[in-house]
Amino acid sequence: MALGRQRVNGVDLFYEQTGSGKHPVLLLPGALGCTRTDFGPQLKSLNKERFTVVGWDPRGYGKSRPPDRDFPPDFFERDAQDAVDLMKALGFDKFSLLGWSDGGITAMMAAAKNPDLISRMVVWGSNAFVSQQDLELYEAVRDVSRWSVRMRQPMEEVYGAEVFAKTWKAWVDGIAQYAKRPEGSICMELLPLISCPTLIIHGEKDPMVPNFHPQYLLKHIKGSQLHLMPEGKHNLHLRYADEFNKLVEDFLED
């Protein structure tokens, strides 16, 4: 495992790289997530002979601090640009994307805007718009003191309790901005521009992402496939890591 920081768009981005395969893959974490909290089983167990796997901490998250994280109206676009520019800076001219939750949104933007760079894409727990139902779900988790210790602990270990609580509230406000846009769009207009083979995975027990979201992605991303995991929740790639990793490896190698 190689660890490092790479200067990208004025920020030092932390990344981890493992494997020596011909197929480079970038892991894109969820809200406030980083390689350490979000992708342990993938960095450890994805096939290192077939893939070169890169995990990263988006600006303001994890070890890519400073700066402190903020949520301007274009924060997803900024993450997508950072992600692509990081991979270019590391010497990869074509690569695949694995995006979870917010990282899936980032991946879809990156794939739409850089069709020549992206080989394949897998997204799960992701949405292209914010509905009224989504707003209610986000509001219900705004107060992290009401989360279970198991859910809070990994984030508090990275940020400390106070910074985590403050940054999470800022994220809730940041994502809620999109509800004011026409149709609540985050990236609806970009989906038809995605041309790489795309696998959408959805946990049917995901409490954060209603099932109309993966159905919308399936309908609007040309040639995409949807794989449902009946027992999967939002963190299906951690809870069912072996099944998830095999599914992803088979798709990436297809």
Short mmCIF file of C-alpha atoms in Angstrom, two decimals:
data_model
loop_
_atom_site.label_atom_id
_atom_site.label_comp_id
_atom_site.label_asym_id
_atom_site.label_seq_id
_atom_site.Cartn_x
_atom_site.Cartn_y
_atom_site.Cartn_z
CA MET A 1 0.00 0.00 0.00
CA ALA A 2 1.42 3.36 -1.04
CA LEU A 3 0.22 6.43 0.88
CA GLY A 4 0.78 9.99 -0.20
CA ARG A 5 -0.43 13.49 -0.81
CA GLN A 6 -0.79 15.02 -4.25
CA ARG A 7 -1.20 18.73 -4.93
CA VAL A 8 -4.37 19.14 -7.01
CA ASN A 9 -6.25 22.37 -7.74
CA GLY A 10 -4.53 24.19 -4.89
CA VAL A 11 -5.15 21.49 -2.26
CA ASP A 12 -3.04 18.58 -0.95
CA LEU A 13 -5.22 15.50 -1.47
CA PHE A 14 -4.47 12.35 0.53
CA TYR A 15 -4.64 9.03 -1.32
CA GLU A 16 -3.86 5.34 -0.86
CA GLN A 17 -2.85 3.09 -3.73
CA THR A 18 -2.66 -0.69 -3.80
CA GLY A 19 -2.29 -3.42 -6.41
CA SER A 20 -0.40 -3.48 -9.69
CA GLY A 21 -3.03 -4.53 -12.20
CA LYS A 22 -3.52 -2.98 -15.63
CA HIS A 23 -7.00 -1.70 -14.77
CA PRO A 24 -6.89 1.44 -12.55
CA VAL A 25 -9.92 1.98 -10.30
CA LEU A 26 -10.73 5.06 -8.19
CA LEU A 27 -12.85 4.67 -5.02
CA LEU A 28 -15.05 7.71 -4.28
CA PRO A 29 -16.29 7.96 -0.67
CA GLY A 30 -19.61 9.20 0.72
CA ALA A 31 -20.44 12.30 2.74
CA LEU A 32 -17.58 13.17 5.14
CA GLY A 33 -16.05 9.82 4.15
CA CYS A 34 -12.45 8.92 3.42
CA THR A 35 -10.50 5.82 2.44
CA ARG A 36 -10.16 4.78 6.08
CA THR A 37 -13.87 4.94 6.96
CA ASP A 38 -15.42 3.94 3.65
CA PHE A 39 -13.36 1.39 1.73
CA GLY A 40 -11.33 -0.90 4.01
CA PRO A 41 -12.58 -4.19 2.47
CA GLN A 42 -12.09 -2.92 -1.08
CA LEU A 43 -8.53 -1.68 -0.54
CA LYS A 44 -7.71 -4.94 1.20
CA SER A 45 -9.44 -7.50 -1.01
CA LEU A 46 -10.06 -6.29 -4.58
CA ASN A 47 -7.82 -8.34 -6.88
CA LYS A 48 -4.39 -6.71 -6.81
CA GLU A 49 -3.11 -8.51 -9.90
CA ARG A 50 -5.99 -7.33 -12.09
CA PHE A 51 -6.51 -3.87 -10.61
CA THR A 52 -4.60 -0.87 -9.34
CA VAL A 53 -6.92 0.55 -6.69
CA VAL A 54 -6.75 4.19 -5.56
CA GLY A 55 -8.69 5.52 -2.58
CA TRP A 56 -8.77 9.23 -1.82
CA ASP A 57 -10.01 11.72 0.75
CA PRO A 58 -11.88 14.58 -0.99
CA ARG A 59 -10.84 18.10 -0.01
CA GLY A 60 -11.80 18.94 3.58
CA TYR A 61 -12.44 15.26 4.42
CA GLY A 62 -10.24 12.80 6.29
CA LYS A 63 -6.56 13.52 5.78
CA SER A 64 -7.15 16.05 2.98
CA ARG A 65 -7.30 18.81 5.61
CA PRO A 66 -6.67 21.67 5.70
CA PRO A 67 -8.79 23.21 4.23
CA ASP A 68 -11.90 22.75 6.36
CA ARG A 69 -14.75 21.31 4.32
CA ASP A 70 -17.32 23.69 2.92
CA PHE A 71 -20.40 23.16 0.76
CA PRO A 72 -20.73 25.85 -1.92
CA PRO A 73 -23.43 25.29 -4.58
CA ASP A 74 -20.92 23.45 -6.82
CA PHE A 75 -19.33 21.16 -4.20
CA PHE A 76 -20.10 17.98 -6.15
CA GLU A 77 -18.65 19.46 -9.36
CA ARG A 78 -15.55 20.50 -7.42
CA ASP A 79 -15.09 16.97 -6.05
CA ALA A 80 -15.55 15.49 -9.53
CA GLN A 81 -12.88 17.80 -10.96
CA ASP A 82 -10.52 17.03 -8.06
CA ALA A 83 -11.03 13.27 -8.52
CA VAL A 84 -10.25 13.32 -12.24
CA ASP A 85 -7.28 15.66 -11.82
CA LEU A 86 -5.87 13.50 -8.99
CA MET A 87 -5.90 10.42 -11.21
CA LYS A 88 -4.26 12.33 -14.05
CA ALA A 89 -1.60 13.64 -11.64
CA LEU A 90 -0.93 10.05 -10.52
CA GLY A 91 -0.31 9.10 -14.15
CA PHE A 92 -3.58 7.34 -15.09
CA ASP A 93 -5.03 8.38 -18.44
CA LYS A 94 -8.01 5.98 -18.35
CA PHE A 95 -9.64 4.47 -15.27
CA SER A 96 -12.86 3.16 -13.74
CA LEU A 97 -14.91 4.65 -10.91
CA LEU A 98 -16.52 3.06 -7.86
CA GLY A 99 -18.72 5.66 -6.17
CA TRP A 100 -20.69 5.28 -2.97
CA SER A 101 -23.46 7.68 -1.95
CA ASP A 102 -22.09 11.24 -2.48
CA GLY A 103 -19.14 9.56 -4.22
CA GLY A 104 -21.57 8.04 -6.71
CA ILE A 105 -22.89 11.51 -7.55
CA THR A 106 -19.30 12.69 -7.98
CA ALA A 107 -18.55 9.68 -10.19
CA MET A 108 -21.56 10.32 -12.43
CA MET A 109 -20.51 13.94 -12.93
CA ALA A 110 -16.93 12.90 -13.67
CA ALA A 111 -18.08 10.25 -16.18
CA ALA A 112 -20.48 12.65 -17.93
CA LYS A 113 -17.87 15.39 -18.30
CA ASN A 114 -14.87 13.16 -19.13
CA PRO A 115 -16.16 10.37 -21.37
CA ASP A 116 -12.72 9.68 -22.85
CA LEU A 117 -11.16 9.06 -19.42
CA ILE A 118 -13.66 6.74 -17.75
CA SER A 119 -13.65 3.03 -18.67
CA ARG A 120 -16.46 1.72 -16.45
CA MET A 121 -18.46 2.91 -13.47
CA VAL A 122 -20.20 1.35 -10.46
CA VAL A 123 -22.45 3.50 -8.26
CA TRP A 124 -24.53 2.58 -5.20
CA GLY A 125 -26.53 4.51 -2.62
CA SER A 126 -26.61 7.47 -5.03
CA ASN A 127 -29.19 9.91 -6.37
CA ALA A 128 -29.44 12.43 -9.21
CA PHE A 129 -31.98 14.70 -7.50
CA VAL A 130 -33.24 15.68 -4.05
CA SER A 131 -36.95 15.10 -3.39
CA GLN A 132 -39.09 16.22 -0.46
CA GLN A 133 -38.80 12.68 0.93
CA ASP A 134 -35.01 12.91 0.73
CA LEU A 135 -35.03 16.24 2.61
CA GLU A 136 -37.01 14.61 5.42
CA LEU A 137 -34.54 11.71 5.59
CA TYR A 138 -31.57 14.11 5.78
CA GLU A 139 -33.25 16.25 8.43
CA ALA A 140 -33.93 13.15 10.53
CA VAL A 141 -30.17 12.42 10.77
CA ARG A 142 -28.99 16.03 11.20
CA ASP A 143 -28.34 15.60 14.95
CA VAL A 144 -25.47 13.10 15.18
CA SER A 145 -25.89 12.78 18.96
CA ARG A 146 -28.95 10.68 18.14
CA TRP A 147 -26.97 8.27 15.98
CA SER A 148 -25.88 4.91 17.36
CA VAL A 149 -22.35 4.82 18.78
CA ARG A 150 -21.44 2.27 16.08
CA MET A 151 -22.40 4.71 13.32
CA ARG A 152 -20.80 7.76 14.94
CA GLN A 153 -17.55 6.29 16.17
CA PRO A 154 -15.59 5.94 12.89
CA MET A 155 -16.32 9.58 11.98
CA GLU A 156 -15.55 10.86 15.48
CA GLU A 157 -12.20 9.05 15.33
CA VAL A 158 -11.35 10.93 12.11
CA TYR A 159 -12.70 14.39 12.99
CA GLY A 160 -13.30 14.55 16.74
CA ALA A 161 -16.88 14.75 18.02
CA GLU A 162 -17.27 18.51 17.72
CA VAL A 163 -15.91 18.97 14.18
CA PHE A 164 -17.85 15.92 12.98
CA ALA A 165 -21.16 17.25 14.34
CA LYS A 166 -20.56 20.71 12.86
CA THR A 167 -19.43 19.42 9.45
CA TRP A 168 -22.34 16.97 9.24
CA LYS A 169 -24.86 19.77 9.85
CA ALA A 170 -23.12 21.77 7.12
CA TRP A 171 -23.47 18.77 4.77
CA VAL A 172 -27.22 18.53 5.47
CA ASP A 173 -27.56 22.22 4.58
CA GLY A 174 -25.30 21.69 1.55
CA ILE A 175 -27.32 18.84 0.05
CA ALA A 176 -30.61 20.63 0.84
CA GLN A 177 -29.55 23.46 -1.52
CA TYR A 178 -30.35 21.18 -4.46
CA ALA A 179 -34.03 20.90 -3.50
CA LYS A 180 -34.42 24.54 -4.56
CA ARG A 181 -33.30 23.78 -8.10
CA PRO A 182 -35.76 22.77 -10.85
CA GLU A 183 -36.93 19.21 -10.05
CA GLY A 184 -34.38 19.16 -7.21
CA SER A 185 -31.70 18.28 -9.77
CA ILE A 186 -28.17 17.49 -8.65
CA CYS A 187 -27.04 16.04 -11.98
CA MET A 188 -30.18 14.90 -13.85
CA GLU A 189 -29.18 16.77 -17.00
CA LEU A 190 -25.77 15.04 -17.06
CA LEU A 191 -27.00 11.44 -16.98
CA PRO A 192 -27.65 11.20 -20.77
CA LEU A 193 -24.02 12.24 -21.35
CA ILE A 194 -22.66 9.16 -19.53
CA SER A 195 -21.36 6.72 -22.15
CA CYS A 196 -19.28 4.23 -20.15
CA PRO A 197 -20.74 0.85 -19.10
CA THR A 198 -22.44 1.49 -15.76
CA LEU A 199 -23.53 -0.84 -12.97
CA ILE A 200 -25.99 0.52 -10.41
CA ILE A 201 -26.19 -1.47 -7.18
CA HIS A 202 -28.98 -0.89 -4.68
CA GLY A 203 -29.65 -2.30 -1.24
CA GLU A 204 -33.39 -2.81 -0.97
CA LYS A 205 -33.25 -1.97 2.75
CA ASP A 206 -31.29 1.27 2.24
CA PRO A 207 -32.84 3.70 4.76
CA MET A 208 -31.23 6.76 3.14
CA VAL A 209 -31.93 6.23 -0.57
CA PRO A 210 -35.50 5.38 -1.64
CA ASN A 211 -35.71 2.86 -4.48
CA PHE A 212 -37.01 5.42 -7.00
CA HIS A 213 -33.45 6.77 -7.21
CA PRO A 214 -31.72 3.69 -8.69
CA GLN A 215 -34.71 3.23 -11.01
CA TYR A 216 -34.27 6.80 -12.26
CA LEU A 217 -30.54 6.23 -12.86
CA LEU A 218 -31.26 2.99 -14.72
CA LYS A 219 -33.76 4.75 -16.98
CA HIS A 220 -31.53 7.74 -17.81
CA ILE A 221 -28.01 6.25 -18.06
CA LYS A 222 -27.80 4.56 -21.46
CA GLY A 223 -27.16 0.82 -21.31
CA SER A 224 -26.81 0.75 -17.52
CA GLN A 225 -27.56 -2.34 -15.43
CA LEU A 226 -29.21 -2.53 -12.00
CA HIS A 227 -28.33 -5.18 -9.42
CA LEU A 228 -30.55 -5.33 -6.32
CA MET A 229 -29.32 -6.74 -3.00
CA PRO A 230 -32.43 -7.70 -0.99
CA GLU A 231 -30.75 -7.46 2.43
CA GLY A 232 -28.42 -4.58 1.55
CA LYS A 233 -28.58 -1.29 3.40
CA HIS A 234 -26.69 1.92 2.62
CA ASN A 235 -23.28 0.40 3.46
CA LEU A 236 -23.79 -2.82 1.51
CA HIS A 237 -20.17 -2.80 0.26
CA LEU A 238 -18.95 -3.03 3.88
CA ARG A 239 -21.61 -5.37 5.26
CA TYR A 240 -21.52 -7.77 2.29
CA ALA A 241 -17.98 -7.05 1.15
CA ASP A 242 -17.23 -10.45 -0.44
CA GLU A 243 -20.41 -10.47 -2.52
CA PHE A 244 -19.95 -6.82 -3.47
CA ASN A 245 -16.29 -7.20 -4.43
CA LYS A 246 -17.00 -10.21 -6.64
CA LEU A 247 -19.87 -8.42 -8.35
CA VAL A 248 -17.66 -5.40 -9.04
CA GLU A 249 -14.65 -7.41 -10.23
CA ASP A 250 -16.81 -9.38 -12.67
CA PHE A 251 -18.37 -6.18 -14.03
CA LEU A 252 -15.07 -4.33 -14.38
CA GLU A 253 -13.53 -7.28 -16.23
CA ASP A 254 -16.57 -7.97 -18.41
#
